[in-house]
Amino acid sequence: MDEKARRIHDERKSSPNLVEMNWDPITRIVGSLGIFTKIDFDNRSVAECHSTSSIFRGYSVFLKGKDPRDAHFITSRICGICGDNHATCSVYAQNMAYGIKPPPLADWIINLGEAAEYMFDHNIFQDNLVGVDFCEQMVKETNPSVWAKAQSTPAPHAAEHGYRTIADIMTALNPFTGEFYRETLYVSRYTREMFSLMEGRHVHPSTLYAGGVGTTPSVQLFTEYLVRLVKYAEFMKKCVPLHDDLFDFFYEALPGYEAVGQRRILLGCWGAFQDPDKCDYRYETMTDWGRAMFVTPGVIVDGKLVTTDLVDINLNIRILLGASFYDDWQSREIFVAADPLGNPVDQRHPWNQTTIPRPQKRDFDGNYSWVMCPRWYDKRTGDHLALDTGGGALARLWSTALAGLVDVGYVKSTGESVKIYLPKTALRPEREFEWKIPKWSNAIERNRARTYFQAYCAALAYHFIDKAFAEVQAGRTRTWTDFTVPDEAIGCGFHEAVRGVLSHHLVIRDGRIANYHPYPPTPWNATPRDDFGTPGPYEDAVQNTPLFEENGRDKFKGIDIMRTVRSFDPCLPCGVHMYLGAGRTLERVHSPMFGAPREGS
């Protein structure tokens, strides 16, 4: 921490006008996330924020020595909600290490399964978890004047979604009683069925392997998927305009709300959905097949697309210690000195990382989290950038839009937007949506992008199902390629978990795993301050966020802070506990997915 930052930090600690308020835990998956803040009620803003995780997972430790063919089965257990994303990414890394290319139909099946996962997960998170922050009950409690305005504000797209006013939308989002809340629960059921048709079991796939899949392809299988996809497309024709109306209203009702959760535009996307006509999983050709993905990989700095090259993205990943509970590995073994193209690989790259946990007391002036500090090294400036994923969807759409590489009829990236075409369905005509690059990277736009990416996945799934049908009808039904595990090899897989960037780095020696490091989105988003004093994305987005909540200190719920953190989709928000000053419980809010708080829970 530099001298200026330390002085400000010390002043804030001693200021009588700052109140400590903590939310811990805030998630139940991938560790336990806590948000510790100092709130300036005089200026209605968050003065300081620390993001901390109190659980050590250790997958990179116990994977060593395992048979690499088991890696995807093991790593899928990292997460109970997006385990298939890990399995897929691990399979990609293994394909590279084993030097194999699956049959095209296998890749189309994986694409269909992953599309269903995005549709399922974004749907249930958006409207059964995030949506509660915008429902009637929550808005009445935190912003009564906004609720009053919502009651008299017509919904611009009422003809498309059926809700006459913004208040009607908010009421429909009430947990368990709200009509739209209940509808999205039903949608989550059949999208899960879509996934299971392709990958066998949700969320730990039973038919996904290195070299392909064990799914038995047939016209009937893909027809069952298509029937559900058409249902989902019809739902999205209602869902997109509904969310546009809701989010646009918040900008109108609360001028300045764009500053809630806003941070510098630093976005990372590692790409998703392989094109089997281009992808051979070889590192030497990764630049080309990476750019052929149906979600374009990219790093975006201040709104500009810096790179779409997966080799460049890979080589510039750095894992810093920062304020984490680990010892340095600088003097430890270098597993990979150069990549297959001869480029030097840094000691702080995941291929060369050695995890050395050092448990200790949490100290916000020292070390305070089990999350390390993933950074992306910008060769142009020498900066280690604290990229965020925009909750996954924002970075994916932004990178794809700027790159202008995707055009399959159902979706098209234009250089400044993404156009999404959904065909005619049972009760609704064909519909085209256009996601346009926003002015800000903030809470509202992260949430809005999540809805548009659901439509994007539905549109792409039509393309994937067309390709799968074509393979079956041509008699090309092989779904697996045999292989032998080499004695020595390296591999890397790049994919998008629902919440954003996902990479798996694998080193094989003597036919066993010598080093393995998965980096999902939460370590990027929930990172503590790094070696240079740079806060992580959660911390950065919460710090200086203005507070629009109308409640005073005694009844403060922190809704603007919660909207900020949840906009990143930090796995499943579970329960939050709020404390005032020296640990006195002010109010306990249990399981926001269930709505009203329960005493003593």
XYZ file of C-alpha atoms in Angstrom:
601
model
C 0.000 0.000 0.000
C 1.483 3.381 -0.987
C 1.775 6.285 1.469
C -1.280 8.169 0.196
C -3.466 5.052 0.342
C -2.201 4.270 3.852
C -2.965 7.814 5.047
C -6.519 7.661 3.681
C -6.903 4.196 5.203
C -5.765 5.467 8.630
C -8.046 8.503 8.438
C -11.025 6.320 7.623
C -10.256 3.973 10.493
C -10.271 6.838 12.981
C -13.169 8.836 11.555
C -16.134 9.024 13.967
C -18.464 9.406 10.974
C -17.732 5.944 9.589
C -19.727 2.909 10.652
C -18.461 -0.624 10.224
C -21.003 -2.928 8.620
C -20.233 -6.480 7.609
C -22.019 -9.110 5.523
C -20.544 -12.538 6.213
C -21.182 -15.005 4.678
C -22.619 -13.805 1.390
C -22.344 -17.001 -0.651
C -22.561 -20.746 -0.041
C -20.585 -22.039 -3.038
C -16.830 -21.873 -3.791
C -15.867 -20.823 -0.294
C -17.501 -18.380 2.066
C -17.514 -14.778 0.885
C -17.613 -11.934 3.383
C -17.929 -8.230 2.606
C -16.582 -5.892 5.301
C -17.296 -2.211 4.847
C -16.976 1.209 6.416
C -20.001 3.309 5.560
C -20.085 7.095 5.522
C -23.706 7.862 6.380
C -23.053 11.617 6.252
C -22.148 11.405 2.561
C -24.311 8.344 1.819
C -21.494 6.266 0.361
C -19.250 3.274 1.058
C -15.854 4.557 2.170
C -13.981 1.258 2.328
C -14.531 -2.397 1.469
C -12.679 -5.662 1.987
C -13.682 -8.944 0.374
C -12.650 -12.083 2.232
C -13.030 -15.831 1.913
C -12.640 -17.959 5.021
C -12.496 -21.413 3.428
C -9.485 -23.180 1.881
C -10.430 -25.661 -0.862
C -7.109 -27.227 -1.903
C -7.973 -28.864 -5.234
C -4.585 -27.894 -6.655
C -2.953 -29.775 -3.766
C -4.817 -33.090 -3.769
C -4.980 -33.418 -7.577
C -1.233 -34.011 -7.633
C -0.385 -37.658 -8.319
C -3.869 -38.496 -9.624
C -4.586 -40.160 -12.961
C -5.202 -37.234 -15.345
C -8.201 -39.057 -16.837
C -9.995 -38.464 -13.527
C -9.381 -34.706 -13.539
C -12.768 -33.696 -14.949
C -14.677 -35.928 -12.533
C -12.758 -34.449 -9.583
C -12.799 -30.802 -10.646
C -16.529 -30.828 -11.375
C -16.931 -31.107 -7.588
C -15.298 -27.701 -7.144
C -18.748 -26.201 -7.536
C -22.234 -27.512 -6.881
C -23.860 -25.184 -9.388
C -21.456 -24.980 -12.367
C -19.511 -28.219 -11.979
C -20.113 -29.089 -15.628
C -18.223 -25.949 -16.673
C -15.211 -27.255 -14.759
C -15.589 -30.722 -16.270
C -15.764 -29.223 -19.766
C -12.726 -27.025 -19.202
C -10.774 -29.958 -17.796
C -11.670 -32.084 -20.813
C -10.418 -29.281 -23.084
C -7.092 -29.245 -21.202
C -6.839 -33.034 -21.403
C -7.588 -33.043 -25.139
C -4.624 -30.733 -25.613
C -2.334 -32.761 -23.357
C -3.262 -36.074 -25.021
C -3.062 -34.596 -28.528
C -6.569 -35.658 -29.542
C -9.536 -34.148 -31.365
C -13.052 -35.428 -30.582
C -15.465 -36.190 -33.444
C -17.480 -33.082 -34.459
C -20.739 -34.451 -33.043
C -19.144 -34.685 -29.595
C -18.316 -30.975 -29.623
C -21.824 -30.079 -30.783
C -23.260 -32.163 -27.927
C -20.996 -30.422 -25.388
C -22.014 -27.040 -26.822
C -25.682 -27.952 -26.440
C -25.123 -29.073 -22.856
C -23.208 -25.934 -21.915
C -25.790 -23.693 -23.601
C -28.475 -25.362 -21.480
C -26.352 -24.777 -18.369
C -26.083 -21.048 -19.095
C -29.830 -20.893 -19.751
C -30.621 -22.743 -16.527
C -28.174 -21.004 -14.216
C -28.630 -17.442 -15.457
C -32.397 -17.912 -15.308
C -32.570 -19.140 -11.733
C -30.012 -16.647 -10.469
C -31.511 -13.659 -12.256
C -35.118 -14.054 -11.196
C -35.067 -16.253 -8.099
C -32.066 -14.625 -6.396
C -31.067 -11.262 -7.916
C -34.678 -10.488 -8.764
C -35.600 -10.468 -5.086
C -33.435 -7.343 -4.673
C -35.804 -5.593 -7.092
C -39.100 -7.087 -5.944
C -42.040 -5.278 -4.334
C -41.190 -6.407 -0.794
C -37.567 -5.268 -0.985
C -38.238 -1.963 -2.750
C -41.025 -1.088 -0.281
C -38.644 -1.691 2.636
C -35.627 0.150 1.245
C -36.997 2.802 -1.149
C -40.680 3.595 -0.485
C -40.570 6.585 -2.834
C -39.358 4.350 -5.669
C -42.222 1.952 -5.012
C -44.691 4.854 -5.144
C -43.243 5.970 -8.480
C -43.317 2.415 -9.833
C -47.054 2.185 -9.164
C -47.734 5.075 -11.528
C -45.109 4.263 -14.180
C -46.392 2.320 -17.204
C -44.132 -0.483 -18.437
C -43.038 0.454 -21.991
C -43.111 -3.169 -23.192
C -46.294 -4.213 -21.400
C -47.713 -5.674 -24.595
C -44.798 -8.127 -24.767
C -44.547 -9.276 -21.156
C -48.066 -8.639 -19.840
C -47.322 -6.407 -16.820
C -48.999 -3.006 -17.035
C -46.808 -1.031 -14.624
C -43.291 -1.312 -13.197
C -44.920 -2.050 -9.832
C -46.653 -5.040 -11.418
C -43.238 -6.364 -12.501
C -41.857 -5.872 -8.994
C -44.835 -7.701 -7.486
C -44.336 -10.555 -9.950
C -40.785 -10.950 -8.581
C -41.877 -11.447 -4.958
C -40.380 -14.745 -3.734
C -42.760 -17.721 -3.923
C -45.873 -15.594 -4.410
C -44.796 -13.633 -7.474
C -46.095 -14.910 -10.814
C -42.860 -14.383 -12.740
C -40.789 -15.759 -9.851
C -42.805 -18.993 -10.003
C -42.621 -19.139 -13.783
C -38.826 -18.981 -13.739
C -38.730 -21.879 -11.276
C -40.579 -23.947 -13.864
C -38.165 -22.797 -16.577
C -35.234 -23.937 -14.454
C -36.705 -27.438 -14.435
C -36.856 -28.004 -18.187
C -33.512 -26.274 -18.877
C -31.960 -28.743 -16.459
C -33.618 -31.508 -18.428
C -32.031 -30.079 -21.592
C -28.626 -30.270 -19.966
C -29.121 -33.838 -18.764
C -30.135 -34.979 -22.239
C -26.677 -33.976 -23.465
C -24.320 -34.561 -20.514
C -26.139 -37.203 -18.488
C -26.340 -35.622 -15.055
C -26.538 -32.127 -13.625
C -24.219 -30.677 -12.438
C -21.561 -33.381 -12.437
C -21.656 -34.812 -15.980
C -21.639 -38.582 -16.306
C -21.117 -38.773 -20.088
C -18.325 -36.236 -20.562
C -14.790 -37.515 -21.154
C -11.497 -36.538 -22.722
C -11.839 -37.409 -26.387
C -15.595 -36.847 -26.568
C -18.815 -37.903 -24.892
C -20.677 -41.075 -23.993
C -24.033 -39.630 -25.026
C -25.863 -41.830 -27.549
C -26.928 -39.525 -30.394
C -30.265 -39.920 -32.148
C -32.921 -37.854 -33.862
C -35.178 -38.464 -30.856
C -32.562 -37.156 -28.408
C -32.097 -33.891 -30.261
C -35.836 -33.518 -30.846
C -36.471 -33.748 -27.099
C -33.900 -30.988 -26.578
C -35.432 -28.877 -29.360
C -38.957 -29.101 -27.908
C -37.679 -27.586 -24.670
C -35.526 -25.037 -26.491
C -38.556 -23.684 -28.366
C -40.346 -23.278 -25.020
C -37.354 -21.381 -23.633
C -37.132 -19.112 -26.693
C -40.772 -18.172 -26.197
C -40.048 -17.373 -22.551
C -37.100 -15.150 -23.513
C -39.299 -13.080 -25.806
C -41.134 -12.077 -22.632
C -38.144 -12.006 -20.296
C -35.834 -9.610 -22.186
C -38.332 -6.707 -22.496
C -39.472 -7.252 -18.892
C -35.950 -6.807 -17.544
C -35.230 -3.885 -19.842
C -38.285 -2.095 -18.429
C -37.267 -2.840 -14.836
C -33.619 -1.809 -15.151
C -34.345 1.292 -17.235
C -36.823 2.376 -14.562
C -34.126 2.385 -11.870
C -32.025 4.800 -13.912
C -35.087 7.021 -14.296
C -36.365 6.776 -10.698
C -32.961 7.235 -9.051
C -30.815 9.701 -11.040
C -27.173 8.784 -10.543
C -27.899 5.084 -10.016
C -25.409 4.231 -12.746
C -22.697 4.819 -10.108
C -23.890 1.853 -8.020
C -21.366 -0.920 -8.513
C -19.519 1.027 -11.185
C -15.821 0.407 -11.736
C -13.268 0.984 -14.465
C -14.022 -1.132 -17.536
C -11.582 -4.016 -17.051
C -13.219 -7.151 -18.406
C -11.943 -10.618 -19.205
C -13.596 -13.360 -21.267
C -11.878 -16.656 -22.099
C -14.364 -17.714 -24.801
C -16.986 -20.455 -25.025
C -18.495 -22.964 -27.458
C -15.932 -24.589 -29.729
C -16.389 -24.777 -33.486
C -15.364 -28.361 -34.364
C -14.690 -27.308 -37.951
C -11.865 -25.088 -36.645
C -10.839 -26.446 -33.248
C -8.218 -29.207 -33.041
C -7.245 -28.444 -29.407
C -3.575 -27.975 -30.341
C -1.760 -25.164 -28.536
C 0.069 -24.277 -31.734
C -3.220 -23.350 -33.418
C -5.005 -21.989 -30.329
C -4.961 -18.388 -31.596
C -7.034 -19.382 -34.621
C -9.489 -21.798 -33.038
C -9.911 -19.480 -30.056
C -11.096 -16.716 -32.364
C -13.504 -19.181 -33.985
C -15.365 -19.760 -30.700
C -19.022 -18.746 -30.725
C -18.280 -16.489 -27.738
C -15.112 -14.564 -28.567
C -12.322 -14.479 -25.981
C -10.939 -11.066 -25.160
C -9.494 -8.596 -22.688
C -11.202 -5.195 -22.594
C -9.422 -2.215 -21.039
C -11.261 1.105 -20.753
C -13.761 -0.072 -23.349
C -11.120 -1.079 -25.913
C -10.499 -4.663 -27.037
C -6.819 -5.302 -26.273
C -6.573 -8.889 -27.538
C -8.631 -11.835 -28.746
C -5.604 -14.173 -28.840
C -5.896 -17.078 -26.375
C -2.105 -17.589 -26.479
C -1.620 -13.953 -25.467
C -4.354 -14.237 -22.836
C -2.772 -17.403 -21.455
C 0.824 -16.172 -21.224
C -0.111 -12.977 -19.401
C -2.069 -14.551 -16.542
C -0.278 -13.842 -13.267
C -1.132 -15.183 -9.829
C -0.048 -12.723 -7.129
C -0.149 -13.407 -3.399
C -1.452 -10.031 -2.292
C -3.291 -10.106 1.035
C -3.895 -13.859 0.923
C -3.085 -16.674 3.356
C -0.320 -18.314 1.291
C 3.477 -18.447 1.152
C 5.359 -17.487 -1.981
C 6.554 -20.137 -4.443
C 9.194 -18.042 -6.227
C 11.979 -20.391 -5.112
C 10.019 -23.545 -5.973
C 10.142 -25.738 -9.067
C 9.392 -24.333 -12.511
C 7.145 -26.889 -14.206
C 6.859 -25.174 -17.604
C 9.706 -22.900 -18.708
C 8.306 -22.298 -22.202
C 5.016 -22.957 -23.972
C 4.821 -25.211 -27.082
C 5.519 -22.152 -29.251
C 8.742 -21.381 -27.369
C 7.379 -18.382 -25.449
C 8.738 -18.042 -21.891
C 6.245 -18.847 -19.130
C 6.385 -16.709 -15.998
C 6.968 -18.202 -12.552
C 3.640 -16.673 -11.449
C 1.714 -18.388 -14.251
C -0.723 -21.160 -13.206
C 1.423 -23.795 -14.933
C 4.214 -22.948 -12.448
C 2.189 -22.207 -9.322
C 2.783 -24.174 -6.138
C 0.057 -23.774 -3.538
C 1.519 -23.317 -0.046
C -1.274 -22.510 2.446
C -0.352 -20.530 5.561
C -3.336 -20.293 7.951
C -3.350 -17.126 10.017
C -5.581 -14.631 11.743
C -7.531 -12.314 9.471
C -5.958 -8.847 9.469
C -7.262 -6.128 7.151
C -3.952 -4.291 7.512
C -2.150 -7.476 6.406
C -3.541 -10.741 5.039
C -7.261 -11.424 5.151
C -8.422 -13.960 2.568
C -7.918 -17.475 1.201
C -8.369 -16.062 -2.307
C -5.140 -15.231 -4.147
C -4.876 -12.354 -6.616
C -5.211 -13.409 -10.266
C -4.162 -10.563 -12.514
C -3.650 -10.047 -16.239
C -0.341 -8.477 -17.176
C -0.742 -5.665 -19.718
C 2.491 -5.621 -21.719
C 1.677 -2.160 -23.074
C 1.787 -0.471 -19.678
C 3.371 -2.980 -17.293
C 0.208 -2.973 -15.174
C -1.207 -6.047 -13.448
C -4.899 -5.564 -14.214
C -7.611 -6.623 -11.790
C -9.973 -7.893 -14.460
C -13.526 -8.761 -13.552
C -15.984 -10.942 -15.446
C -19.001 -8.656 -15.304
C -20.899 -11.552 -13.787
C -19.902 -13.545 -16.871
C -22.475 -12.286 -19.344
C -21.290 -8.670 -19.558
C -17.703 -9.599 -20.481
C -18.863 -12.281 -22.933
C -21.207 -9.981 -24.827
C -18.795 -7.023 -24.722
C -15.869 -9.046 -26.101
C -17.996 -10.756 -28.743
C -19.570 -7.460 -29.820
C -16.256 -5.599 -30.204
C -14.512 -8.457 -32.010
C -17.181 -8.713 -34.710
C -16.250 -12.323 -35.499
C -19.467 -14.254 -34.800
C -22.108 -14.531 -37.505
C -24.155 -17.734 -37.749
C -27.564 -16.374 -38.731
C -29.083 -16.741 -35.281
C -26.500 -14.383 -33.727
C -24.294 -11.701 -35.234
C -21.665 -9.455 -33.640
C -21.464 -6.061 -35.315
C -18.433 -4.383 -33.724
C -20.639 -2.366 -31.382
C -23.483 -4.713 -30.533
C -24.718 -8.290 -30.665
C -27.868 -9.122 -32.621
C -29.890 -12.106 -31.441
C -32.529 -13.758 -33.629
C -35.156 -16.072 -32.120
C -37.444 -17.894 -34.612
C -41.233 -18.073 -34.443
C -42.546 -20.095 -31.502
C -45.970 -21.472 -30.587
C -47.524 -18.243 -29.326
C -45.072 -15.537 -30.353
C -43.671 -14.355 -33.688
C -39.973 -14.277 -34.533
C -38.054 -11.663 -32.560
C -34.722 -9.925 -32.889
C -32.993 -8.413 -29.856
C -29.897 -6.249 -29.931
C -27.548 -5.923 -26.972
C -25.618 -2.679 -27.304
C -22.350 -1.917 -25.526
C -23.313 0.193 -22.478
C -21.662 3.336 -21.141
C -20.784 1.708 -17.821
C -19.629 -1.464 -16.188
C -21.980 -1.316 -13.214
C -24.545 -3.319 -11.266
C -27.498 -2.641 -13.558
C -25.609 -3.462 -16.771
C -24.183 -6.686 -15.344
C -27.722 -7.759 -14.553
C -29.117 -6.635 -17.914
C -26.387 -8.520 -19.812
C -27.313 -11.710 -17.955
C -30.772 -11.657 -19.513
C -29.509 -10.894 -23.012
C -26.951 -13.690 -22.774
C -29.748 -16.127 -21.970
C -31.337 -15.151 -25.295
C -27.911 -15.381 -26.976
C -27.487 -18.968 -25.746
C -30.981 -19.921 -26.896
C -30.245 -18.555 -30.364
C -26.889 -20.356 -30.539
C -28.532 -23.576 -29.387
C -30.693 -23.465 -32.534
C -27.466 -23.355 -34.561
C -25.921 -26.200 -32.559
C -29.019 -28.382 -32.895
C -29.039 -27.820 -36.671
C -25.419 -29.014 -36.802
C -26.119 -32.037 -34.591
C -29.108 -33.095 -36.698
C -26.955 -32.779 -39.835
C -24.284 -35.069 -38.370
C -26.814 -37.742 -37.385
C -28.670 -37.596 -40.681
C -25.347 -37.992 -42.538
C -24.560 -41.082 -40.475
C -21.632 -39.467 -38.638
C -22.606 -40.647 -35.163
C -19.188 -41.350 -33.640
C -18.772 -39.365 -30.396
C -15.393 -40.408 -28.980
C -11.734 -40.625 -29.999
C -9.452 -43.168 -28.361
C -6.176 -42.006 -26.816
C -3.199 -42.972 -24.681
C -2.084 -40.859 -21.730
C 1.451 -39.615 -22.498
C 4.257 -39.883 -19.961
C 4.886 -36.142 -20.146
C 2.646 -33.391 -21.466
C 1.088 -30.041 -20.715
C -2.347 -28.727 -21.514
C -4.609 -25.784 -20.884
C -8.335 -25.398 -21.208
C -10.182 -22.103 -21.631
C -13.930 -21.842 -21.167
C -16.541 -19.667 -19.510
C -18.171 -20.739 -16.291
C -21.614 -19.192 -15.911
C -20.064 -16.430 -13.813
C -17.144 -15.803 -16.158
C -13.582 -16.768 -17.037
C -12.480 -20.339 -16.397
C -9.069 -21.869 -17.068
C -7.505 -25.229 -16.201
C -3.738 -25.728 -16.459
C -2.374 -29.280 -16.427
C 1.147 -30.731 -16.204
C 1.659 -34.507 -16.648
C 4.797 -36.370 -15.588
C 5.216 -40.158 -15.514
C 1.613 -40.428 -16.666
C 0.313 -38.669 -13.531
C -0.733 -35.140 -12.641
C 2.357 -33.211 -11.528
C 0.601 -29.839 -11.332
C -2.983 -28.729 -11.859
C -4.519 -25.306 -11.311
C -8.144 -24.421 -12.048
C -9.003 -20.718 -11.978
C -12.769 -20.068 -12.025
C -14.330 -16.577 -12.010
C -14.765 -16.157 -8.253
C -10.992 -15.940 -7.550
C -10.807 -13.149 -10.159
C -13.812 -11.242 -8.808
C -13.331 -11.851 -5.067
C -9.588 -11.196 -4.928
C -8.279 -9.136 -1.989
C -5.830 -6.269 -2.430
C -2.793 -7.328 -4.423
C 0.941 -6.706 -3.996
C 0.499 -3.201 -5.422
C -2.386 -2.274 -3.104
C -4.953 -2.601 -5.906
C -8.346 -3.731 -4.556
C -10.155 -6.677 -6.114
C -13.262 -6.169 -8.276
C -15.823 -6.733 -5.490
C -13.914 -4.335 -3.258
C -13.448 -1.791 -6.034
C -17.092 -1.896 -7.123
C -18.440 -1.521 -3.576
C -15.982 1.198 -2.487
C -17.367 4.676 -3.224
C -20.730 3.244 -4.274
C -23.394 5.840 -3.425
C -26.216 4.713 -1.166
C -29.739 5.399 -2.408
C -31.477 3.393 0.282
C -33.889 5.607 2.220
C -33.444 3.838 5.560
C -31.236 5.398 8.209
C -28.534 3.670 10.244
C -30.859 1.811 12.574
C -32.849 0.123 9.791
C -30.185 0.052 7.094
C -30.266 -3.088 4.946
C -27.438 -2.294 2.540
C -29.520 -3.006 -0.554
C -27.246 -1.019 -2.904
C -24.216 -2.932 -1.634
C -26.012 -6.246 -2.053
C -27.119 -5.330 -5.581
C -23.505 -4.519 -6.384
C -22.071 -7.784 -5.083
C -24.844 -9.964 -6.484
C -24.510 -8.342 -9.901
C -21.239 -10.304 -10.228
C -23.196 -13.536 -9.628
C -20.975 -14.681 -6.732
C -22.316 -18.217 -6.876
C -25.526 -18.524 -4.824
C -26.192 -15.712 -2.346
C -27.229 -17.578 0.783
C -27.516 -15.668 4.040
C -26.061 -12.376 5.150
C -25.476 -11.140 8.677
C -25.180 -7.441 9.374
C -23.238 -6.045 12.317
C -22.902 -2.494 13.587
C -19.749 -1.195 15.269
C -18.059 -3.690 17.579
C -20.031 -6.740 16.533
C -23.496 -5.851 17.787
C -26.071 -7.489 15.542
C -28.216 -4.774 14.001
C -30.305 -7.005 11.783
C -30.036 -10.485 10.408
C -31.297 -11.219 6.913
C -31.555 -14.938 6.198
C -31.627 -16.458 2.713
C -32.705 -13.577 0.461
C -34.007 -16.186 -1.989
C -36.819 -16.849 0.496
C -37.750 -13.208 1.010
C -38.706 -12.105 4.514
C -36.124 -12.480 7.308
C -36.663 -14.923 10.150
C -35.721 -14.103 13.700
C -32.952 -16.177 15.212
C -32.140 -18.035 12.012
